[in-house]
Coordinates of C-alpha atoms and ligand atoms in Angstrom, one line a residue:
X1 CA 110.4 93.8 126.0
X2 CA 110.0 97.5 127.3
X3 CA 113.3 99.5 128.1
X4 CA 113.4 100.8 131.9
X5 CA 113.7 104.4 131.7
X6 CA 114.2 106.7 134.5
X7 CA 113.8 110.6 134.3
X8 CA 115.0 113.0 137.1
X9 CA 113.7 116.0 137.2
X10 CA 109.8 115.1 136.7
X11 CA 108.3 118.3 138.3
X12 CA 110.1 120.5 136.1
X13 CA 109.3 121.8 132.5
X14 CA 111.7 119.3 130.4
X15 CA 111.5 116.0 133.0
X16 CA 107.3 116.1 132.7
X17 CA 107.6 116.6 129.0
X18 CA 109.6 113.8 128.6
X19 CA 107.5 111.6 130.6
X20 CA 104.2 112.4 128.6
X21 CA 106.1 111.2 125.3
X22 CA 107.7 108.1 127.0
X23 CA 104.2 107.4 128.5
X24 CA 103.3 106.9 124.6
X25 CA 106.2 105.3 123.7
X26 CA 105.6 101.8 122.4
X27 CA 108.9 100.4 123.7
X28 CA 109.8 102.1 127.0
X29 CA 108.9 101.6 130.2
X30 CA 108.6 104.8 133.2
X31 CA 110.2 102.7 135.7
X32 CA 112.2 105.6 137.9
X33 CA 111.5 108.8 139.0
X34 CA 113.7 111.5 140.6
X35 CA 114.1 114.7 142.2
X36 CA 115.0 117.2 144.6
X37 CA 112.5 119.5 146.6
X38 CA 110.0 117.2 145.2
X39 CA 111.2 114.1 146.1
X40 CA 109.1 111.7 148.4
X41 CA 105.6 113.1 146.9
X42 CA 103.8 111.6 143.7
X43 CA 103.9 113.0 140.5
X44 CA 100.4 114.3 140.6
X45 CA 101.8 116.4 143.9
X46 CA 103.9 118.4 141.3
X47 CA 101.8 118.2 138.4
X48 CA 97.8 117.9 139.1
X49 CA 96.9 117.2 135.6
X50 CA 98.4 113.9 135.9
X51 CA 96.4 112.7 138.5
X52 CA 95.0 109.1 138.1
X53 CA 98.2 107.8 136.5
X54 CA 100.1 105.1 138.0
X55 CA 103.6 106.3 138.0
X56 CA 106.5 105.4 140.4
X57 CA 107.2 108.0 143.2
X58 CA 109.6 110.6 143.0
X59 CA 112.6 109.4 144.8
X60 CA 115.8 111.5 146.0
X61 CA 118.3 111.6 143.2
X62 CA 120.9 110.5 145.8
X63 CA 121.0 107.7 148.0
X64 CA 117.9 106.0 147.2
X65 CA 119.5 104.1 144.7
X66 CA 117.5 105.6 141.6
X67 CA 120.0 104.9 138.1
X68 CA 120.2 101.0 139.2
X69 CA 118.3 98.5 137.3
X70 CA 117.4 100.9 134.6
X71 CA 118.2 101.0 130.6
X72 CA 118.1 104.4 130.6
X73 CA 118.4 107.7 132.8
X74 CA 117.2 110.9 131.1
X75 CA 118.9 113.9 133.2
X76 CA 116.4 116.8 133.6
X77 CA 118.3 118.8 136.1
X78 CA 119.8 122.2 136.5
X79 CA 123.8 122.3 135.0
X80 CA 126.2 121.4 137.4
X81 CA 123.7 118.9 139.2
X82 CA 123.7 116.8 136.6
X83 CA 127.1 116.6 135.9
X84 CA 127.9 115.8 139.4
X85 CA 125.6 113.1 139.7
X86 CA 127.0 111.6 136.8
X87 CA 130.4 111.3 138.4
X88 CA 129.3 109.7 141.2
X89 CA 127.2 107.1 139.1
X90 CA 129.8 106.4 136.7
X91 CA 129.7 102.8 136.9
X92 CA 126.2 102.8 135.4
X93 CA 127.7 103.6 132.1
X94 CA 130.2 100.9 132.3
X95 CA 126.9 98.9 133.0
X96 CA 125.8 99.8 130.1
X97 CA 122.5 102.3 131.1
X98 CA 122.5 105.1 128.6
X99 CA 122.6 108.5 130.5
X100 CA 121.7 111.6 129.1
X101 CA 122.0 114.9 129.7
X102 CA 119.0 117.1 128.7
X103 CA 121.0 120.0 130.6
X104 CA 124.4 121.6 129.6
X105 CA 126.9 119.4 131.5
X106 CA 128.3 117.9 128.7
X107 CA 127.7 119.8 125.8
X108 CA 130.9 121.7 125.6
X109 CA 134.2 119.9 124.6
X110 CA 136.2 121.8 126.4
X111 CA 136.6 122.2 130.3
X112 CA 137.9 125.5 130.9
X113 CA 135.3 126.8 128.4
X114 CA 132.3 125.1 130.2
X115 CA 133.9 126.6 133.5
X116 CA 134.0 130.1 131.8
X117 CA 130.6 129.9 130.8
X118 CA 128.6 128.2 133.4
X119 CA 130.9 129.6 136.3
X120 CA 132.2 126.9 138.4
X121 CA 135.0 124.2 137.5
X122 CA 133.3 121.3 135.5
X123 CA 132.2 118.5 137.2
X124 CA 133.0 115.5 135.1
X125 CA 135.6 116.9 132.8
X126 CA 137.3 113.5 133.0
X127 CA 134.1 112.1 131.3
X128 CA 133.7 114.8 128.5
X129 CA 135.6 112.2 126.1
X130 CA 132.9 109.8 125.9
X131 CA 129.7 112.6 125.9
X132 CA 128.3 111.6 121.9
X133 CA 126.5 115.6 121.4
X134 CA 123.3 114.2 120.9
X135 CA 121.9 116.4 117.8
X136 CA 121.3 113.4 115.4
X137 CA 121.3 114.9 112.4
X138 CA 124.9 115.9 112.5
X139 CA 126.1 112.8 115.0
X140 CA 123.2 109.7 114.0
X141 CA 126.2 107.0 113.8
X142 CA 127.9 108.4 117.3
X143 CA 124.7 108.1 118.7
X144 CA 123.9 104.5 117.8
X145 CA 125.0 102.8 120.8
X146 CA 126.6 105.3 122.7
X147 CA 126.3 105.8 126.8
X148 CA 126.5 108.8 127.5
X149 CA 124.7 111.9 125.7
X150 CA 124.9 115.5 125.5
X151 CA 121.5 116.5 124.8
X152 CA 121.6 119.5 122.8
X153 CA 120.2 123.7 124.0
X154 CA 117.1 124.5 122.2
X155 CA 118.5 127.8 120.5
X156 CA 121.7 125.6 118.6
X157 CA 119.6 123.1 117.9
X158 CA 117.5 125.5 116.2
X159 CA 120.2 127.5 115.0
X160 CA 122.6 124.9 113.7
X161 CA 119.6 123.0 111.9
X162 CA 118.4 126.1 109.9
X163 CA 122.2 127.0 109.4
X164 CA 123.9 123.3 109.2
X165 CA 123.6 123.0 105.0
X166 CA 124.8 126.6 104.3
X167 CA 127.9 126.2 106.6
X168 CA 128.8 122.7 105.3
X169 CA 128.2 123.8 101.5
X170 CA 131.0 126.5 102.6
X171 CA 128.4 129.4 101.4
X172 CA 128.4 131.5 104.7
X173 CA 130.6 134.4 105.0
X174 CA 128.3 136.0 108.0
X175 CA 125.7 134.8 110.0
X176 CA 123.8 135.8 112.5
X177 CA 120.8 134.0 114.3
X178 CA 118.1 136.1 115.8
X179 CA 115.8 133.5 118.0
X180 CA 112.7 134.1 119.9
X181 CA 111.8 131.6 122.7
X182 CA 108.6 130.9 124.7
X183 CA 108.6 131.6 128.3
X184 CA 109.1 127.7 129.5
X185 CA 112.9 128.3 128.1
X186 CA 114.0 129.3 131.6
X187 CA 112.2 126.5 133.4
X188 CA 108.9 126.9 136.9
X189 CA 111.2 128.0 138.8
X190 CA 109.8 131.4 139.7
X191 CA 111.3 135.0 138.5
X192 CA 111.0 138.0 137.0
X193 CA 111.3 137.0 133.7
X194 CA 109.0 134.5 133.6
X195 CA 105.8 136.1 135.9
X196 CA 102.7 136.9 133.7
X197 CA 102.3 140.3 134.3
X198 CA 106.4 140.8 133.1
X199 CA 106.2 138.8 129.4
X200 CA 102.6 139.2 128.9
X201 CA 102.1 141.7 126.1
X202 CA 106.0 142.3 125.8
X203 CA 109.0 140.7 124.0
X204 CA 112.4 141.5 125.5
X205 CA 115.8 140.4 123.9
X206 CA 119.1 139.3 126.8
X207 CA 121.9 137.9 126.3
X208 CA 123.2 140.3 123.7
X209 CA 127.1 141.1 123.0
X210 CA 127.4 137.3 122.8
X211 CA 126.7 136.8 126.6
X212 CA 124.1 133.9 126.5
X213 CA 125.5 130.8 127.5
X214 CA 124.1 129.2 123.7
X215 CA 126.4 131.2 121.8
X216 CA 129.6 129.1 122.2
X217 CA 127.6 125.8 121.7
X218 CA 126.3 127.1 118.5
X219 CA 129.8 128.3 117.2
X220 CA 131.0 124.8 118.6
X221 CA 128.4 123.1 116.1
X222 CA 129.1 125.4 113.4
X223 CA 132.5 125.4 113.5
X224 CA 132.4 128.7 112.9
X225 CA 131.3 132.4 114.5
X226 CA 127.9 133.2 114.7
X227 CA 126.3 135.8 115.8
X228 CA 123.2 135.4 118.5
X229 CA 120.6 137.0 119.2
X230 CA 117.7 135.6 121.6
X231 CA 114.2 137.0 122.6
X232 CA 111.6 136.0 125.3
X233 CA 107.7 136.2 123.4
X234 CA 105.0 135.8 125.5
X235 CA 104.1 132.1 124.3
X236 CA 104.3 129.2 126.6
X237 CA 106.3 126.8 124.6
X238 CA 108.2 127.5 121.2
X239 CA 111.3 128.3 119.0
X240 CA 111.9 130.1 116.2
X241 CA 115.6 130.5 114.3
X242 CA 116.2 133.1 111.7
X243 CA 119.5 132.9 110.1
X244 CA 121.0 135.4 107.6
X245 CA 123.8 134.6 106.0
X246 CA 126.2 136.2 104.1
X247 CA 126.9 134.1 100.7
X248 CA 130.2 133.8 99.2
X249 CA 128.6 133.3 95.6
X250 CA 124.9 133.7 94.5
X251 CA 123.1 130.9 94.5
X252 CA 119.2 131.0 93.5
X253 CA 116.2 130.3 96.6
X254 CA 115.9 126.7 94.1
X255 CA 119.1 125.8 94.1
X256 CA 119.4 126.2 97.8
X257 CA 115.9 124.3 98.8
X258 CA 117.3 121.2 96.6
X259 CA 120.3 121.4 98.7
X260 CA 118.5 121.6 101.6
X261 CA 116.4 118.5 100.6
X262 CA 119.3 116.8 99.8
X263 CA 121.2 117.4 103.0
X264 CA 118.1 116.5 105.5
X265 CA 116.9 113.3 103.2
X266 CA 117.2 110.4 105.9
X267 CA 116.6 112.9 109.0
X268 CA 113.4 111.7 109.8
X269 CA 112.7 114.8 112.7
X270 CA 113.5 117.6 109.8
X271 CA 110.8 118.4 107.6
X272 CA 111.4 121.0 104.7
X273 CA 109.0 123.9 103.9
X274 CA 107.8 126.0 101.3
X275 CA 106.7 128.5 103.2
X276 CA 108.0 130.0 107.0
X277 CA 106.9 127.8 109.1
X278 CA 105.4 128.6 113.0
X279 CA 105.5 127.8 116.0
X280 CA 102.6 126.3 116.4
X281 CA 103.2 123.9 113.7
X282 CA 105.5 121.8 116.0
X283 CA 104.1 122.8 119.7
X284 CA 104.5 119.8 121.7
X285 CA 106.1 117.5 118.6
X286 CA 109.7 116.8 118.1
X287 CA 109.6 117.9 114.8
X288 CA 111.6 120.7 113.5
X289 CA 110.2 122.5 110.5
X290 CA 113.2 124.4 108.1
X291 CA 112.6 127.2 104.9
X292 CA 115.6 128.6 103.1
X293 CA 115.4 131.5 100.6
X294 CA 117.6 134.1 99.3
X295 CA 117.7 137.7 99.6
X296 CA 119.6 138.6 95.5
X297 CA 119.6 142.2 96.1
X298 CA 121.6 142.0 99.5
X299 CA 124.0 138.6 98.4
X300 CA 122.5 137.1 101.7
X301 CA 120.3 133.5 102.5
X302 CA 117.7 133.6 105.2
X303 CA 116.8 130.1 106.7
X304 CA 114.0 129.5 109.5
X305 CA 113.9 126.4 112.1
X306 CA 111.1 126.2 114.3
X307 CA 111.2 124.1 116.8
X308 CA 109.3 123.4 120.1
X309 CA 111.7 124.4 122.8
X310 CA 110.7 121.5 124.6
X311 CA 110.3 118.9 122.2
X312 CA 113.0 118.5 119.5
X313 CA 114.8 121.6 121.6
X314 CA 114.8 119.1 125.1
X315 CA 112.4 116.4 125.6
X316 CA 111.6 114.7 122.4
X317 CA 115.0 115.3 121.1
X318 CA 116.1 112.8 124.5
X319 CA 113.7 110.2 123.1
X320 CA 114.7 110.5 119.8
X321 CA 118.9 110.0 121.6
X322 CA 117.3 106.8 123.6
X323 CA 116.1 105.3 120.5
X324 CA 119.6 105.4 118.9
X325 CA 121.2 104.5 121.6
X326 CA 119.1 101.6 122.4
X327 CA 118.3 100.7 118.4
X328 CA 114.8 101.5 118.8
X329 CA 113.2 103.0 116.0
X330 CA 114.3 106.2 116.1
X331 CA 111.2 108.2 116.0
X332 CA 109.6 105.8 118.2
X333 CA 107.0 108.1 120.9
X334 CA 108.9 111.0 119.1
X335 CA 105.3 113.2 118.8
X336 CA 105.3 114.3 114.8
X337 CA 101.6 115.9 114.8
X338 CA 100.5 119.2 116.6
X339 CA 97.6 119.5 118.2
X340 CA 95.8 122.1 115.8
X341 CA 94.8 124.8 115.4
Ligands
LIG401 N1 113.0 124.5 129.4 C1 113.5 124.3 128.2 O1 113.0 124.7 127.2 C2 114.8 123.5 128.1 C3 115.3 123.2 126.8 C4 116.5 122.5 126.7 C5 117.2 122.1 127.8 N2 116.7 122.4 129.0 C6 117.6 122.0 130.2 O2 116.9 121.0 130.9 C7 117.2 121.1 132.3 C8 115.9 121.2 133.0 O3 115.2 122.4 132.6 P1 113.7 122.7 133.0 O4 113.4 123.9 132.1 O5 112.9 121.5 133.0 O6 113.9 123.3 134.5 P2 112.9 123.3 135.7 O7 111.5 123.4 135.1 O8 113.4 124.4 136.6 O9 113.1 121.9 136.4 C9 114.3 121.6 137.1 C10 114.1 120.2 137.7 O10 115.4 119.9 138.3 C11 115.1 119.4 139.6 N3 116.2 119.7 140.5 C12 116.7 121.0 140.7 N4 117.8 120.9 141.6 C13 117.8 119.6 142.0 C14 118.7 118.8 142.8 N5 119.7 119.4 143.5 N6 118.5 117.5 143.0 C15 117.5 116.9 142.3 N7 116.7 117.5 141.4 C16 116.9 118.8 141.3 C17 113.8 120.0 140.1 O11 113.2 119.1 141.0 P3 112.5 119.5 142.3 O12 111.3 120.3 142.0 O13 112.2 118.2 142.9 O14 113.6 120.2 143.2 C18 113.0 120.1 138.7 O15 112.3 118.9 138.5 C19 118.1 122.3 132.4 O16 119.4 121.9 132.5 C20 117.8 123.1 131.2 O17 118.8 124.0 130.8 C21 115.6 123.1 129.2

């Protein structure tokens, strides 16, 4: 029998991108949709392309009872709104529907810091205890069964799974993670950053002097400090990571892939390269594509993750969460090949 799923946040960038894999996935069912401004229209109102689909309408996220009945609720939302709504559905999760949080709500262990960084007190804190972060190549036992998720940000998940075996193995002294996104990384809503004529032709760095809201969820992961560095490049959808990484002894680029290939064996989303991999090579899967080499002359490692910001950075990542939570199998509807070239 299919799982009820419902996604809020359907006319936005993540919410529609996890609709189109759920829409393929063999076990789930689309059976609730929410939203705000575009609540009471269709689907095809926000998005014409997906006219001709029979989809539920887009209900308020308050008061028209959208969580009840459901399996699962995958929370597309802005930070803060998500959160909130949470702690007014509480008792879903003591129902047993698995919520999660494709936003930053719960990502962050600690109050005061989510506070400090998002700018306004937290609105859940009570429930921060039982958010599993949902990254499952660091948390895949957590994850099985758990109720509540913390979907991970696209730049740590890109960061920490280019970084992850270096930091473990105790190699890093250093590290620093330069990232470029594509322009759906800040969401349609409309602004400067994200009108044509602004990232067309242009790549702009923000964030800098460890100001982006990523950088203490990456040093969370890490357990260590990192130092971040994001771009905007005039793509639509994409991540790249590059990490360089001090090394407390030399290790050779071989000895490095094999550790590599031993520490993602079993992590079905990861796949290792021998060569840097693009973005293109995962647009619109929830794949994430790693290379590790080493830099003799300097001491240093370089590792690459790229990632489609919405797929294993939001969207397919979620799925991927669902199917552990539920005990689906857990690439089920998780997209694997790119449309190419
Ligand atoms: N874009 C990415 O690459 C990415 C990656 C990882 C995580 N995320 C996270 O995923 C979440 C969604 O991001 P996005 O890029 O999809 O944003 P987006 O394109 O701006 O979409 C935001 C969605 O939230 C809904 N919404 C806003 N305020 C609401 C309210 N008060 N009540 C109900 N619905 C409300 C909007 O619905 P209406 O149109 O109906 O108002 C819209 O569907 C954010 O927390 C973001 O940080 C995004």
């Amino acid at each position: 029998m299919a799982v009820r799923v419902g996604i809020a946040g359907v006319s936005g960038y993540a919410g529609v991108d996890a609709l189109r894999l759920l829409l393929a996935h063999p076990h789930a069912q689309i059976a609730a949709l929410a939203g705000g401004g575009s609540a009471g229209g269709a689907v095809a109102d926000s998005w014409g392309a997906l006219a001709g689909l029979d989809l539920p309408p887009i209900v308020p996220l308050e008061g028209a009872g959208f969580g009840e009945g459901l399996d699962a609720v995958l929370l597309a939302l802005p930070h803060g709104v998500s959160g909130g709504w949470v702690a007014r559905h509480r008792h879903l999760l003591d129902q047993g529907v698995v919520i999660i949080d494709l936003g930053a709500d719960f990502r962050l262990r600690d109050p005061a810091q989510h506070a400090a960084v998002y700018g306004a007190p937290h609105a859940a804190s009570e429930l921060l205890p039982r958010a599993v972060y949902g990254l499952p190549e660091l948390h895949r036992e957590q994850l099985r069964g758990a109720r509540l998720i913390a979907n991970p940000g696209c730049y740590p998940t890109a960061t920490a799974l280019a970084a992850l075996p270096l930091v473990e193995a105790g190699l890093a002294t250093f590290l620093v993670s330069d990232c470029v996104s594509g322009v759906s990384g800040a969401g349609r809503k409309a602004g400067p950053r994200n009108l044509y004529c602004e990232v067309h032709e242009s790549v702009v760095g923000y964030g800098l002097g460890g100001s982006h809201r990523h950088a203490p969820e990456i040093e969370q992961i890490l357990g260590r400090q990192a130092i971040f560095t994001p771009h905007l490049v005039p793509m639509s959808r994409g991540m790249l990571a590059t990490v360089t990484c001090g090394l407390s002894r030399m290790v050779t680029a071989a000895e490095l892939r094999a550790a590599y290939a031993e520490r993602y064996a079993g992590h079905p989303a990861v796949v290792l390269r021998d060569e840097p991999p693009a973005t293109a090579d995962v647009r619109g899967t929830g794949m994430a594509h790693v290379f590790v080499t080493v830099d003799p002359a300097r001491g240093v490692a370089q590792a690459q993750c790229a990632i489609d910001n919405l797929g294993k950075g939001a969207a397919a990542q979620a799925v991927q969460n669902l199917n552990l939570a539920l005990g689906l199998p857990e690439m089920a509807g998780v997209v694997r090949v790119p449309l190419l070239p």
